């Protein structure tokens, strides 16, 4: 029973990072190396050639592997960086790393109250499988304490980075080259230093979660960031998504994609054709023109083309977002987007 409840809480912890998915996906790319991989007579085959052939024959598998390689290396780099910074701070105070970290976290970790537990239970009640608050309370407390400790440690490391020696990450970042079209709905200047491309689905609840996040990105970064929409309706699990994507293109034809985009996400549970037409009228589109566009499936091929672009990248879930070609998978919080965007802006100043 305890094991089952622990699994329930693990699932709760991952809710914010989930995506609508029909199969597992990760994506990305990394440059190959010129190291020799084999020699056949006088012919030398390099690792770079192997990667290029692999990417050509199995683009999704290659993208997944390169992203996983990067994430593993980056995780190891972050751990080593944290240890070095903690060691330096501990040495300055004449204590061990463990003593320094323990003392700092004791002052930083926010205690978990009964009200915190009750609030968490209420917000995630549908994940508790009918178990009462009293039964779940010990596990929720453990989860929240661990989360608060992780947050406090991250804050400590961030403060040490600011106060300590400069940390410049030179690890190669996997990137994807994404085919953009002038017809893709976008916000922001075409020459912005950062381009955010979102593969999304109007019927996907996790895509709905990322809408306010990307609005916050626009508010914070302004013309330094361009946001581009790419249709990726998951028709296997969202039967109204494809027609909704066509409707979005019909709205784009009249220059009101983003107003229509917001209306669809605000009414995600009602996306039948009659509703799609009503929303068009609600946002001030020419109803007759819109209805004719939708009824004729005028933009069916454009939606299929966008699906093809995503498929070649290895997209299999929504939302899948690329920041200057760098993968941000799932309905990540604003802080996750900001971290990548800030890094990209910093990199752009070093060029």
CSV table of C-alpha atoms in Angstrom, one decimal:
chain,number,residue,atom,x,y,z
A,1,UNK,CA,0.0,0.0,0.0
A,2,UNK,CA,2.8,2.4,0.9
A,3,UNK,CA,4.5,1.7,-2.3
A,4,UNK,CA,1.4,2.4,-4.3
A,5,UNK,CA,0.9,5.8,-2.5
A,6,UNK,CA,4.6,6.7,-3.2
A,7,UNK,CA,3.9,6.0,-6.9
A,8,UNK,CA,0.9,8.2,-6.7
A,9,UNK,CA,2.9,11.1,-5.3
A,10,UNK,CA,5.6,10.6,-7.9
A,11,UNK,CA,2.9,10.9,-10.5
A,12,UNK,CA,1.7,14.1,-8.9
A,13,UNK,CA,5.2,15.6,-8.9
A,14,UNK,CA,5.5,15.0,-12.6
A,15,UNK,CA,2.2,16.5,-13.6
A,16,UNK,CA,3.6,19.9,-14.6
A,17,UNK,CA,6.2,18.3,-16.9
A,18,UNK,CA,3.8,16.0,-18.8
A,19,UNK,CA,2.8,16.5,-22.4
A,20,UNK,CA,0.0,15.1,-24.6
A,21,UNK,CA,1.7,12.2,-26.2
A,22,UNK,CA,1.1,9.3,-28.6
A,23,UNK,CA,4.6,7.8,-28.1
A,24,UNK,CA,7.7,8.7,-26.2
A,25,UNK,CA,9.8,11.5,-27.6
A,26,UNK,CA,12.9,13.5,-27.1
A,27,UNK,CA,14.6,15.6,-29.7
A,28,UNK,CA,17.7,17.5,-30.5
A,29,UNK,CA,21.0,17.3,-32.3
A,30,UNK,CA,24.7,17.5,-31.6
A,31,UNK,CA,27.6,18.0,-33.9
A,32,UNK,CA,29.7,15.0,-34.9
A,33,UNK,CA,33.4,14.6,-34.5
A,34,UNK,CA,36.2,14.1,-37.0
A,35,UNK,CA,37.6,11.2,-35.0
A,36,UNK,CA,38.1,8.1,-37.2
A,37,UNK,CA,35.5,5.4,-36.6
A,38,UNK,CA,36.9,2.8,-39.1
A,39,UNK,CA,39.3,2.3,-41.9
A,40,UNK,CA,38.4,0.2,-45.0
A,41,UNK,CA,41.6,0.0,-47.0
A,42,UNK,CA,42.6,3.6,-47.6
A,43,UNK,CA,39.2,4.9,-46.8
A,44,UNK,CA,38.7,6.4,-43.3
A,45,UNK,CA,35.1,6.7,-42.0
A,46,UNK,CA,34.7,9.4,-39.3
A,47,UNK,CA,32.3,9.5,-36.4
A,48,UNK,CA,30.8,12.6,-38.1
A,49,UNK,CA,30.0,10.6,-41.2
A,50,UNK,CA,28.3,8.0,-39.1
A,51,UNK,CA,26.2,10.6,-37.3
A,52,UNK,CA,25.2,12.1,-40.6
A,53,UNK,CA,24.2,8.7,-42.0
A,54,UNK,CA,22.4,7.8,-38.8
A,55,UNK,CA,20.5,11.1,-38.9
A,56,UNK,CA,19.6,10.6,-42.5
A,57,UNK,CA,18.3,7.0,-42.0
A,58,UNK,CA,16.8,7.3,-38.5
A,59,UNK,CA,16.3,11.0,-37.7
A,60,UNK,CA,14.0,10.5,-34.7
A,61,UNK,CA,16.3,7.9,-33.1
A,62,UNK,CA,19.3,10.1,-33.8
A,63,UNK,CA,17.6,13.1,-32.3
A,64,UNK,CA,16.6,11.2,-29.2
A,65,UNK,CA,20.1,9.9,-28.6
A,66,UNK,CA,21.8,13.2,-29.1
A,67,UNK,CA,19.4,14.9,-26.7
A,68,UNK,CA,19.9,12.2,-24.1
A,69,UNK,CA,23.7,12.5,-24.4
A,70,UNK,CA,23.5,16.2,-23.9
A,71,UNK,CA,21.2,16.0,-20.9
A,72,UNK,CA,23.4,13.4,-19.2
A,73,UNK,CA,26.5,15.5,-19.7
A,74,UNK,CA,24.7,18.7,-18.6
A,75,UNK,CA,23.4,17.0,-15.5
A,76,UNK,CA,26.9,15.8,-14.6
A,77,UNK,CA,28.3,19.3,-15.3
A,78,UNK,CA,25.8,20.9,-13.0
A,79,UNK,CA,26.6,18.5,-10.3
A,80,UNK,CA,30.4,19.1,-10.6
A,81,UNK,CA,29.9,22.9,-10.7
A,82,UNK,CA,27.8,22.8,-7.6
A,83,UNK,CA,30.4,20.7,-5.8
A,84,UNK,CA,33.2,23.1,-6.7
A,85,UNK,CA,31.3,26.1,-5.6
A,86,UNK,CA,30.3,24.5,-2.3
A,87,UNK,CA,33.9,23.4,-1.7
A,88,UNK,CA,35.1,27.0,-2.3
A,89,UNK,CA,32.5,28.5,0.0
A,90,UNK,CA,33.2,25.9,2.7
A,91,UNK,CA,36.9,26.5,2.5
A,92,UNK,CA,36.4,30.2,3.0
A,93,UNK,CA,34.5,29.5,6.2
A,94,UNK,CA,36.9,26.8,7.4
A,95,UNK,CA,34.4,24.0,7.4
A,96,UNK,CA,33.7,20.9,5.4
A,97,UNK,CA,31.4,21.0,2.4
A,98,UNK,CA,28.8,18.9,4.3
A,99,UNK,CA,28.9,21.2,7.3
A,100,UNK,CA,28.6,24.3,5.1
A,101,UNK,CA,25.7,22.9,3.0
A,102,UNK,CA,23.8,21.7,6.1
A,103,UNK,CA,24.1,25.0,7.8
A,104,UNK,CA,23.0,27.0,4.7
A,105,UNK,CA,20.0,24.7,4.0
A,106,UNK,CA,18.9,24.8,7.6
A,107,UNK,CA,18.4,28.6,7.2
A,108,UNK,CA,16.9,28.4,3.7
A,109,UNK,CA,14.5,25.4,3.7
A,110,UNK,CA,11.0,26.5,4.3
A,111,UNK,CA,9.2,24.3,6.8
A,112,UNK,CA,6.1,22.4,5.7
A,113,UNK,CA,2.9,23.3,7.5
A,114,UNK,CA,-0.4,21.4,7.9
A,115,UNK,CA,-1.9,24.1,5.7
A,116,UNK,CA,0.6,23.3,2.9
A,117,UNK,CA,-0.3,19.6,3.1
A,118,UNK,CA,-4.0,20.4,2.9
A,119,UNK,CA,-3.5,22.7,0.0
A,120,UNK,CA,-1.5,20.2,-1.9
A,121,UNK,CA,-4.1,17.5,-1.2
A,122,UNK,CA,-6.9,19.7,-2.4
A,123,UNK,CA,-5.0,20.7,-5.6
A,124,UNK,CA,-4.2,17.1,-6.5
A,125,UNK,CA,-7.2,15.3,-5.1
A,126,UNK,CA,-7.9,13.5,-8.3
A,127,UNK,CA,-4.5,11.8,-8.1
A,128,UNK,CA,-5.0,10.4,-4.6
A,129,UNK,CA,-7.1,7.5,-5.7
A,130,UNK,CA,-9.8,8.2,-3.2
A,131,UNK,CA,-7.4,8.1,-0.2
A,132,UNK,CA,-8.2,10.4,2.7
A,133,UNK,CA,-6.0,13.4,3.7
A,134,UNK,CA,-5.1,11.7,7.0
A,135,UNK,CA,-3.8,8.7,5.1
A,136,UNK,CA,-1.8,10.7,2.5
A,137,UNK,CA,-0.5,13.3,4.9
A,138,UNK,CA,2.8,11.7,5.9
A,139,UNK,CA,3.8,11.0,2.2
A,140,UNK,CA,2.7,14.5,1.1
A,141,UNK,CA,4.8,16.0,3.9
A,142,UNK,CA,7.8,14.0,2.8
A,143,UNK,CA,7.3,15.0,-0.8
A,144,UNK,CA,7.0,18.7,0.1
A,145,UNK,CA,10.0,18.6,2.4
A,146,UNK,CA,12.1,17.1,-0.3
A,147,UNK,CA,10.8,19.6,-2.8
A,148,UNK,CA,11.6,22.5,-0.5
A,149,UNK,CA,15.0,21.2,0.2
A,150,UNK,CA,15.7,20.9,-3.6
A,151,UNK,CA,14.5,24.4,-4.2
A,152,UNK,CA,16.6,25.8,-1.3
A,153,UNK,CA,19.7,24.0,-2.6
A,154,UNK,CA,19.1,25.4,-6.1
A,155,UNK,CA,18.8,28.9,-4.7
A,156,UNK,CA,22.1,28.4,-2.7
A,157,UNK,CA,24.0,27.3,-5.8
A,158,UNK,CA,22.5,30.2,-7.8
A,159,UNK,CA,23.7,32.6,-5.1
A,160,UNK,CA,27.2,31.1,-5.1
A,161,UNK,CA,27.4,31.4,-8.9
A,162,UNK,CA,26.6,35.1,-8.6
A,163,UNK,CA,29.2,35.7,-5.9
A,164,UNK,CA,31.9,33.3,-7.0
A,165,UNK,CA,34.1,32.9,-10.1
A,166,UNK,CA,32.5,33.2,-13.5
A,167,UNK,CA,30.9,30.0,-14.7
A,168,UNK,CA,30.9,29.8,-18.5
A,169,UNK,CA,29.4,26.7,-20.0
A,170,UNK,CA,31.0,25.7,-23.3
A,171,UNK,CA,29.3,22.4,-23.7
A,172,UNK,CA,27.8,22.0,-27.1
A,173,UNK,CA,24.1,22.4,-27.1
A,174,UNK,CA,22.0,20.1,-29.3
A,175,UNK,CA,19.9,22.1,-31.8
A,176,UNK,CA,17.5,21.3,-34.5
A,177,UNK,CA,17.1,23.1,-37.8
A,178,UNK,CA,13.4,23.9,-38.1
A,179,UNK,CA,11.8,24.7,-41.4
A,180,UNK,CA,9.7,27.8,-40.9
A,181,UNK,CA,7.2,29.2,-43.4
A,182,UNK,CA,6.2,32.9,-43.9
A,183,UNK,CA,2.6,31.6,-43.3
A,184,UNK,CA,3.4,30.3,-39.8
A,185,UNK,CA,1.7,32.5,-37.2
A,186,UNK,CA,4.3,34.4,-35.2
A,187,UNK,CA,4.7,37.2,-32.7
A,188,UNK,CA,7.8,39.4,-32.5
A,189,UNK,CA,10.4,40.6,-34.9
A,190,UNK,CA,11.7,38.2,-37.5
A,191,UNK,CA,15.3,39.2,-36.7
A,192,UNK,CA,14.9,38.6,-32.9
A,193,UNK,CA,18.0,37.0,-31.4
A,194,UNK,CA,15.8,34.2,-29.9
A,195,UNK,CA,13.1,32.3,-31.8
A,196,UNK,CA,10.7,30.1,-29.9
A,197,UNK,CA,8.9,27.5,-32.1
A,198,UNK,CA,6.0,25.7,-30.4
A,199,UNK,CA,4.5,22.5,-31.9
A,200,UNK,CA,1.1,22.5,-30.4
A,201,UNK,CA,-2.4,21.0,-30.4
A,202,UNK,CA,-5.6,23.0,-29.6
A,203,UNK,CA,-7.2,20.1,-27.9
A,204,UNK,CA,-4.2,19.2,-25.7
A,205,UNK,CA,-4.6,20.2,-22.0
A,206,UNK,CA,-0.8,20.5,-21.5
A,207,UNK,CA,-0.6,22.9,-24.5
A,208,UNK,CA,-3.3,25.0,-22.7
A,209,UNK,CA,-1.0,25.2,-19.6
A,210,UNK,CA,1.9,26.6,-21.6
A,211,UNK,CA,-0.2,29.5,-23.1
A,212,UNK,CA,0.2,31.8,-20.1
A,213,UNK,CA,3.9,30.9,-19.9
A,214,UNK,CA,4.6,32.0,-23.4
A,215,UNK,CA,2.6,35.2,-22.8
A,216,UNK,CA,4.8,35.8,-19.8
A,217,UNK,CA,7.9,35.3,-22.1
A,218,UNK,CA,6.6,37.9,-24.5
A,219,UNK,CA,5.9,40.4,-21.7
A,220,UNK,CA,9.4,39.9,-20.2
A,221,UNK,CA,11.6,39.8,-23.3
A,222,UNK,CA,9.6,41.8,-25.8
A,223,UNK,CA,11.2,42.1,-29.2
A,224,UNK,CA,14.2,40.0,-28.2
A,225,UNK,CA,12.0,36.9,-28.6
A,226,UNK,CA,9.9,35.8,-31.5
A,227,UNK,CA,7.3,33.1,-30.9
A,228,UNK,CA,6.2,30.9,-33.9
A,229,UNK,CA,3.3,28.4,-33.8
A,230,UNK,CA,3.4,25.1,-35.6
A,231,UNK,CA,0.4,22.8,-35.8
A,232,UNK,CA,0.9,19.3,-34.5
A,233,UNK,CA,-2.6,17.8,-33.9
A,234,UNK,CA,-2.5,14.4,-32.2
A,235,UNK,CA,-5.4,13.0,-34.0
A,236,UNK,CA,-5.1,9.6,-32.3
A,237,UNK,CA,-6.1,11.0,-29.0
A,238,UNK,CA,-7.6,14.4,-29.9
A,239,UNK,CA,-10.3,13.8,-32.6
A,240,UNK,CA,-11.1,17.5,-33.0
A,241,UNK,CA,-7.5,18.8,-33.1
A,242,UNK,CA,-7.0,18.5,-36.8
A,243,UNK,CA,-10.1,20.5,-37.8
A,244,UNK,CA,-9.2,23.1,-35.1
A,245,UNK,CA,-5.7,23.4,-36.6
A,246,UNK,CA,-7.4,24.1,-40.0
A,247,UNK,CA,-9.6,26.7,-38.3
A,248,UNK,CA,-6.5,28.4,-36.9
A,249,UNK,CA,-5.1,28.7,-40.4
A,250,UNK,CA,-8.4,30.2,-41.6
A,251,UNK,CA,-8.1,32.8,-38.8
A,252,UNK,CA,-4.5,33.4,-39.8
A,253,UNK,CA,-5.7,34.2,-43.3
A,254,UNK,CA,-7.7,37.1,-41.9
A,255,UNK,CA,-4.9,38.3,-39.6
A,256,UNK,CA,-6.4,37.2,-36.3
A,257,UNK,CA,-4.7,33.9,-35.5
A,258,UNK,CA,-3.7,34.8,-32.0
A,259,UNK,CA,-7.1,36.2,-31.0
A,260,UNK,CA,-8.6,32.9,-32.3
A,261,UNK,CA,-5.9,30.9,-30.7
A,262,UNK,CA,-6.8,32.3,-27.3
A,263,UNK,CA,-10.5,31.7,-27.8
A,264,UNK,CA,-9.9,28.0,-28.7
A,265,UNK,CA,-7.8,27.4,-25.7
A,266,UNK,CA,-10.3,29.2,-23.5
A,267,UNK,CA,-13.0,26.8,-24.8
A,268,UNK,CA,-11.0,23.6,-25.2
A,269,UNK,CA,-13.8,21.3,-24.2
A,270,UNK,CA,-16.0,22.5,-27.1
A,271,UNK,CA,-14.2,22.3,-30.4
A,272,UNK,CA,-16.8,20.9,-32.7
A,273,UNK,CA,-17.2,22.6,-36.1
A,274,UNK,CA,-20.2,24.7,-35.2
A,275,UNK,CA,-18.3,26.0,-32.2
A,276,UNK,CA,-15.2,26.7,-34.3
A,277,UNK,CA,-17.4,28.9,-36.5
A,278,UNK,CA,-19.0,30.7,-33.6
A,279,UNK,CA,-15.6,31.5,-32.1
A,280,UNK,CA,-14.6,33.0,-35.4
A,281,UNK,CA,-17.5,35.4,-35.3
A,282,UNK,CA,-16.8,36.1,-31.7
A,283,UNK,CA,-13.3,37.5,-32.4
A,284,UNK,CA,-14.5,39.6,-35.4
A,285,UNK,CA,-13.6,37.5,-38.4
A,286,UNK,CA,-15.6,37.6,-41.6
A,287,UNK,CA,-17.9,34.7,-40.8
A,288,UNK,CA,-18.9,33.8,-44.4
A,289,UNK,CA,-15.3,33.8,-45.5
A,290,UNK,CA,-14.1,31.8,-42.5
A,291,UNK,CA,-16.9,29.2,-42.8
A,292,UNK,CA,-16.2,28.7,-46.5
A,293,UNK,CA,-12.5,28.3,-45.7
A,294,UNK,CA,-13.2,25.7,-43.0
A,295,UNK,CA,-15.8,23.8,-44.9
A,296,UNK,CA,-13.5,23.4,-47.9
A,297,UNK,CA,-10.6,22.2,-45.8
A,298,UNK,CA,-8.5,24.8,-47.5
A,299,UNK,CA,-5.6,24.4,-45.2
A,300,UNK,CA,-5.6,20.6,-44.7
A,301,UNK,CA,-2.3,20.2,-46.6
A,302,UNK,CA,-0.7,23.1,-44.6
A,303,UNK,CA,-1.5,21.2,-41.4
A,304,UNK,CA,-0.1,18.0,-42.8
A,305,UNK,CA,3.0,19.8,-43.8
A,306,UNK,CA,3.5,21.1,-40.3
A,307,UNK,CA,3.0,17.5,-39.0
A,308,UNK,CA,5.7,16.4,-41.4
A,309,UNK,CA,8.1,19.0,-40.1
A,310,UNK,CA,7.5,17.9,-36.5
A,311,UNK,CA,7.7,14.3,-37.4
A,312,UNK,CA,11.1,14.7,-39.0
A,313,UNK,CA,12.4,16.4,-35.9
A,314,UNK,CA,11.1,13.5,-33.7
A,315,UNK,CA,8.2,15.4,-32.2
A,316,UNK,CA,5.7,12.9,-30.8
A,317,UNK,CA,4.1,14.9,-28.0
A,318,UNK,CA,2.7,18.3,-27.4
A,319,UNK,CA,3.7,20.9,-26.4
A,320,UNK,CA,7.2,20.5,-27.9
A,321,UNK,CA,9.0,23.7,-28.0
A,322,UNK,CA,12.4,24.7,-29.5
A,323,UNK,CA,14.3,27.8,-28.4
A,324,UNK,CA,16.8,28.6,-31.1
A,325,UNK,CA,16.5,24.9,-32.0
A,326,UNK,CA,17.0,23.8,-28.4
A,327,UNK,CA,14.4,21.4,-27.1
A,328,UNK,CA,12.1,22.4,-24.2
A,329,UNK,CA,9.8,19.4,-23.8
A,330,UNK,CA,6.4,19.5,-22.2
A,331,UNK,CA,4.5,22.1,-20.3
A,332,UNK,CA,7.5,23.5,-18.5
A,333,UNK,CA,7.2,26.4,-16.1
A,334,UNK,CA,8.3,29.9,-17.1
A,335,UNK,CA,11.6,29.5,-15.2
A,336,UNK,CA,12.6,26.7,-17.5
A,337,UNK,CA,12.0,28.8,-20.6
A,338,UNK,CA,13.7,31.8,-19.1
A,339,UNK,CA,16.8,29.8,-18.3
A,340,UNK,CA,17.2,28.7,-21.9
A,341,UNK,CA,16.3,32.1,-23.3
A,342,UNK,CA,18.8,33.9,-21.0
A,343,UNK,CA,21.5,31.5,-22.0
A,344,UNK,CA,20.8,32.1,-25.7
A,345,UNK,CA,20.8,35.9,-25.3
A,346,UNK,CA,24.1,35.6,-23.5
A,347,UNK,CA,25.5,33.4,-26.2
A,348,UNK,CA,24.4,35.9,-28.9
A,349,UNK,CA,26.4,38.7,-27.2
A,350,UNK,CA,29.6,36.5,-27.3
A,351,UNK,CA,29.4,36.1,-31.0
